[in-house]
Amino acid sequence: PEKKILTFNDLIEFEKVKELLLPLKEKYDISLDELFAFVKAQLFLPITIFNEKLTVLESTVKYLKEEKNLSLHKISEVIGRDQRNIWHISNKAKKEYSKKFIIKKVKFWIPVSIFSKTKLSALESIVFYLKEEFSLTYHEIALLLKRDDRTIWTVYQRAKKKNAKPR
């Protein structure tokens, strides 16, 4: 299927859908786990949150905590990482980058669900996603993530090896 770049209007529509979820839960007796799984699949990160001061995981946790008001427990469930590690990452990110994220015009939105593949690091996950889904060059990815081109190349090669199917 053709890949679509999400726009801000798409996310506004999603916010409207979220408001409809709770009545649907009641009406159709859907469990909270099913509802959460649906929401988890719909969480997206704006590419503009990534910067040179924070790691990809620190930026992700900071955004989900401060902008989406998720608890550390929910964040750990969504991104498939240990809750104690998320607590540590959140505190470190607050110290290193105390300012709020400024969400500018966003060209790419990253689904949070890509981080649940725990065999890949957060940086490997996002680089692999951008390269595979949008066919971006290493240089374009490096600019988006505020990293060196050579780092992006190395990370992508490592992610490819980890994703390779055993023979």
mmCIF file of C-alpha atoms in Angstrom:
data_model
loop_
_atom_site.group_PDB
_atom_site.id
_atom_site.type_symbol
_atom_site.label_atom_id
_atom_site.label_comp_id
_atom_site.label_asym_id
_atom_site.label_seq_id
_atom_site.Cartn_x
_atom_site.Cartn_y
_atom_site.Cartn_z
ATOM 1 C CA PRO A 1 0.000 0.000 0.000
ATOM 2 C CA GLU A 2 1.063 3.566 -0.626
ATOM 3 C CA LYS A 3 2.617 5.368 2.354
ATOM 4 C CA LYS A 4 0.995 8.613 3.412
ATOM 5 C CA ILE A 5 2.611 11.487 5.249
ATOM 6 C CA LEU A 6 0.294 12.566 8.046
ATOM 7 C CA THR A 7 -0.680 16.194 8.179
ATOM 8 C CA PHE A 8 -1.708 18.325 11.132
ATOM 9 C CA ASN A 9 -5.320 18.073 9.918
ATOM 10 C CA ASP A 10 -5.089 14.280 10.138
ATOM 11 C CA LEU A 11 -4.101 14.605 13.783
ATOM 12 C CA ILE A 12 -6.933 17.033 14.499
ATOM 13 C CA GLU A 13 -9.295 14.436 13.064
ATOM 14 C CA PHE A 14 -7.714 11.866 15.348
ATOM 15 C CA GLU A 15 -8.377 14.078 18.383
ATOM 16 C CA LYS A 16 -12.061 14.111 17.386
ATOM 17 C CA VAL A 17 -12.002 10.328 17.113
ATOM 18 C CA LYS A 18 -10.451 10.027 20.580
ATOM 19 C CA GLU A 19 -13.403 11.944 22.035
ATOM 20 C CA LEU A 20 -15.671 9.302 20.515
ATOM 21 C CA LEU A 21 -13.758 6.384 22.019
ATOM 22 C CA LEU A 22 -15.051 6.579 25.573
ATOM 23 C CA PRO A 23 -18.736 6.453 24.635
ATOM 24 C CA LEU A 24 -17.895 3.568 22.282
ATOM 25 C CA LYS A 25 -16.195 1.754 25.133
ATOM 26 C CA GLU A 26 -19.353 2.045 27.208
ATOM 27 C CA LYS A 27 -21.778 1.283 24.398
ATOM 28 C CA TYR A 28 -19.958 -1.741 22.974
ATOM 29 C CA ASP A 29 -18.378 -2.934 26.224
ATOM 30 C CA ILE A 30 -14.831 -2.772 24.853
ATOM 31 C CA SER A 31 -12.127 -3.442 27.423
ATOM 32 C CA LEU A 32 -9.666 -0.743 28.410
ATOM 33 C CA ASP A 33 -6.859 -2.911 27.020
ATOM 34 C CA GLU A 34 -8.504 -3.009 23.587
ATOM 35 C CA LEU A 35 -9.130 0.726 23.747
ATOM 36 C CA PHE A 36 -5.546 1.368 24.825
ATOM 37 C CA ALA A 37 -4.215 -0.874 22.038
ATOM 38 C CA PHE A 38 -6.177 1.207 19.559
ATOM 39 C CA VAL A 39 -4.878 4.485 20.999
ATOM 40 C CA LYS A 40 -1.332 3.097 21.145
ATOM 41 C CA ALA A 41 -1.489 2.384 17.441
ATOM 42 C CA GLN A 42 -2.592 5.988 16.841
ATOM 43 C CA LEU A 43 0.032 7.936 18.846
ATOM 44 C CA PHE A 44 2.423 9.922 16.679
ATOM 45 C CA LEU A 45 5.511 12.027 17.378
ATOM 46 C CA PRO A 46 6.302 15.166 15.407
ATOM 47 C CA ILE A 47 9.756 14.865 13.840
ATOM 48 C CA THR A 48 10.607 18.359 15.112
ATOM 49 C CA ILE A 49 10.999 17.183 18.741
ATOM 50 C CA PHE A 50 14.326 15.535 18.003
ATOM 51 C CA ASN A 51 17.387 17.639 18.775
ATOM 52 C CA GLU A 52 21.087 17.368 19.470
ATOM 53 C CA LYS A 53 20.695 17.746 23.260
ATOM 54 C CA LEU A 54 18.491 14.698 23.836
ATOM 55 C CA THR A 55 18.593 11.119 22.624
ATOM 56 C CA VAL A 56 15.690 9.861 20.512
ATOM 57 C CA LEU A 57 14.297 7.962 23.502
ATOM 58 C CA GLU A 58 14.638 10.980 25.814
ATOM 59 C CA SER A 59 12.802 13.179 23.305
ATOM 60 C CA THR A 60 10.083 10.561 22.896
ATOM 61 C CA VAL A 61 9.512 10.115 26.628
ATOM 62 C CA LYS A 62 9.595 13.876 27.280
ATOM 63 C CA TYR A 63 7.055 14.518 24.508
ATOM 64 C CA LEU A 64 4.678 11.751 25.618
ATOM 65 C CA LYS A 65 4.864 12.875 29.243
ATOM 66 C CA GLU A 66 4.647 16.647 28.773
ATOM 67 C CA GLU A 67 2.589 17.023 25.611
ATOM 68 C CA LYS A 68 0.354 13.939 25.730
ATOM 69 C CA ASN A 69 0.164 13.775 29.546
ATOM 70 C CA LEU A 70 0.811 10.036 29.659
ATOM 71 C CA SER A 71 1.982 8.478 32.898
ATOM 72 C CA LEU A 72 5.417 6.865 32.960
ATOM 73 C CA HIS A 73 3.674 3.500 33.310
ATOM 74 C CA LYS A 74 1.630 4.095 30.128
ATOM 75 C CA ILE A 75 4.719 5.358 28.286
ATOM 76 C CA SER A 76 6.591 2.189 29.216
ATOM 77 C CA GLU A 77 3.692 0.097 27.893
ATOM 78 C CA VAL A 78 3.418 2.072 24.660
ATOM 79 C CA ILE A 79 7.097 1.945 23.756
ATOM 80 C CA GLY A 80 7.796 -1.480 25.208
ATOM 81 C CA ARG A 81 10.526 -0.453 27.630
ATOM 82 C CA ASP A 82 10.968 -1.062 31.358
ATOM 83 C CA GLN A 83 9.135 1.455 33.571
ATOM 84 C CA ARG A 84 12.207 2.057 35.764
ATOM 85 C CA ASN A 85 14.228 2.895 32.666
ATOM 86 C CA ILE A 86 11.485 5.295 31.515
ATOM 87 C CA TRP A 87 11.557 7.040 34.910
ATOM 88 C CA HIS A 88 15.334 7.501 34.646
ATOM 89 C CA ILE A 89 15.085 8.733 31.036
ATOM 90 C CA SER A 90 12.324 11.196 31.938
ATOM 91 C CA ASN A 91 14.336 12.714 34.791
ATOM 92 C CA LYS A 92 17.488 12.948 32.680
ATOM 93 C CA ALA A 93 15.586 14.620 29.819
ATOM 94 C CA LYS A 94 14.062 17.191 32.213
ATOM 95 C CA LYS A 95 17.525 18.144 33.467
ATOM 96 C CA GLU A 96 19.152 18.318 30.035
ATOM 97 C CA TYR A 97 16.300 20.103 28.237
ATOM 98 C CA SER A 98 13.958 21.906 30.610
ATOM 99 C CA LYS A 99 12.190 23.904 27.871
ATOM 100 C CA LYS A 100 8.922 22.784 26.301
ATOM 101 C CA PHE A 101 9.094 21.441 22.766
ATOM 102 C CA ILE A 102 8.109 23.898 20.081
ATOM 103 C CA ILE A 103 6.101 22.058 17.459
ATOM 104 C CA LYS A 104 6.705 23.869 14.204
ATOM 105 C CA LYS A 105 5.378 23.003 10.786
ATOM 106 C CA VAL A 106 5.762 19.242 10.703
ATOM 107 C CA LYS A 107 6.375 17.256 7.555
ATOM 108 C CA PHE A 108 6.757 13.838 9.170
ATOM 109 C CA TRP A 109 4.913 12.216 12.060
ATOM 110 C CA ILE A 110 6.454 9.104 13.592
ATOM 111 C CA PRO A 111 4.144 6.402 14.982
ATOM 112 C CA VAL A 112 5.096 5.562 18.559
ATOM 113 C CA SER A 113 4.402 1.905 17.814
ATOM 114 C CA ILE A 114 7.751 1.615 15.962
ATOM 115 C CA PHE A 115 9.561 1.677 19.317
ATOM 116 C CA SER A 116 7.865 -1.481 20.562
ATOM 117 C CA LYS A 117 10.312 -3.642 18.580
ATOM 118 C CA THR A 118 12.635 -4.070 21.539
ATOM 119 C CA LYS A 119 15.393 -5.726 19.548
ATOM 120 C CA LEU A 120 16.076 -2.300 18.019
ATOM 121 C CA SER A 121 17.246 0.755 19.922
ATOM 122 C CA ALA A 122 15.068 3.867 19.684
ATOM 123 C CA LEU A 123 17.487 5.484 17.227
ATOM 124 C CA GLU A 124 17.656 2.310 15.131
ATOM 125 C CA SER A 125 13.855 2.123 15.080
ATOM 126 C CA ILE A 126 13.334 5.668 13.859
ATOM 127 C CA VAL A 127 16.162 5.587 11.303
ATOM 128 C CA PHE A 128 14.932 2.257 9.935
ATOM 129 C CA TYR A 129 11.346 3.570 9.776
ATOM 130 C CA LEU A 130 12.303 6.780 7.948
ATOM 131 C CA LYS A 131 14.556 4.940 5.490
ATOM 132 C CA GLU A 132 12.151 2.082 4.749
ATOM 133 C CA GLU A 133 8.817 3.918 4.795
ATOM 134 C CA PHE A 134 9.768 7.202 3.149
ATOM 135 C CA SER A 135 12.946 6.230 1.242
ATOM 136 C CA LEU A 136 14.783 9.203 2.686
ATOM 137 C CA THR A 137 18.516 9.552 2.144
ATOM 138 C CA TYR A 138 20.923 9.210 5.060
ATOM 139 C CA HIS A 139 21.577 12.939 4.810
ATOM 140 C CA GLU A 140 17.847 13.799 4.982
ATOM 141 C CA ILE A 141 17.402 11.566 8.021
ATOM 142 C CA ALA A 142 20.483 13.088 9.652
ATOM 143 C CA LEU A 143 19.068 16.582 9.173
ATOM 144 C CA LEU A 144 15.673 15.582 10.608
ATOM 145 C CA LEU A 145 17.184 13.903 13.672
ATOM 146 C CA LYS A 146 20.031 16.423 14.111
ATOM 147 C CA ARG A 147 22.675 13.709 13.873
ATOM 148 C CA ASP A 148 25.758 13.113 11.729
ATOM 149 C CA ASP A 149 25.253 11.413 8.336
ATOM 150 C CA ARG A 150 27.808 8.717 9.203
ATOM 151 C CA THR A 151 25.971 7.930 12.433
ATOM 152 C CA ILE A 152 22.724 7.479 10.506
ATOM 153 C CA TRP A 153 24.410 5.169 7.983
ATOM 154 C CA THR A 154 25.923 3.048 10.770
ATOM 155 C CA VAL A 155 22.663 2.885 12.723
ATOM 156 C CA TYR A 156 20.687 1.869 9.623
ATOM 157 C CA GLN A 157 23.180 -0.896 8.748
ATOM 158 C CA ARG A 158 22.954 -2.220 12.313
ATOM 159 C CA ALA A 159 19.135 -2.124 12.243
ATOM 160 C CA LYS A 160 19.087 -3.960 8.892
ATOM 161 C CA LYS A 161 21.251 -6.723 10.334
ATOM 162 C CA LYS A 162 19.021 -7.045 13.406
ATOM 163 C CA ASN A 163 15.908 -7.206 11.205
ATOM 164 C CA ALA A 164 17.386 -9.784 8.828
ATOM 165 C CA LYS A 165 15.561 -13.084 8.906
ATOM 166 C CA PRO A 166 17.671 -16.094 9.897
ATOM 167 C CA ARG A 167 18.215 -18.586 7.068
#
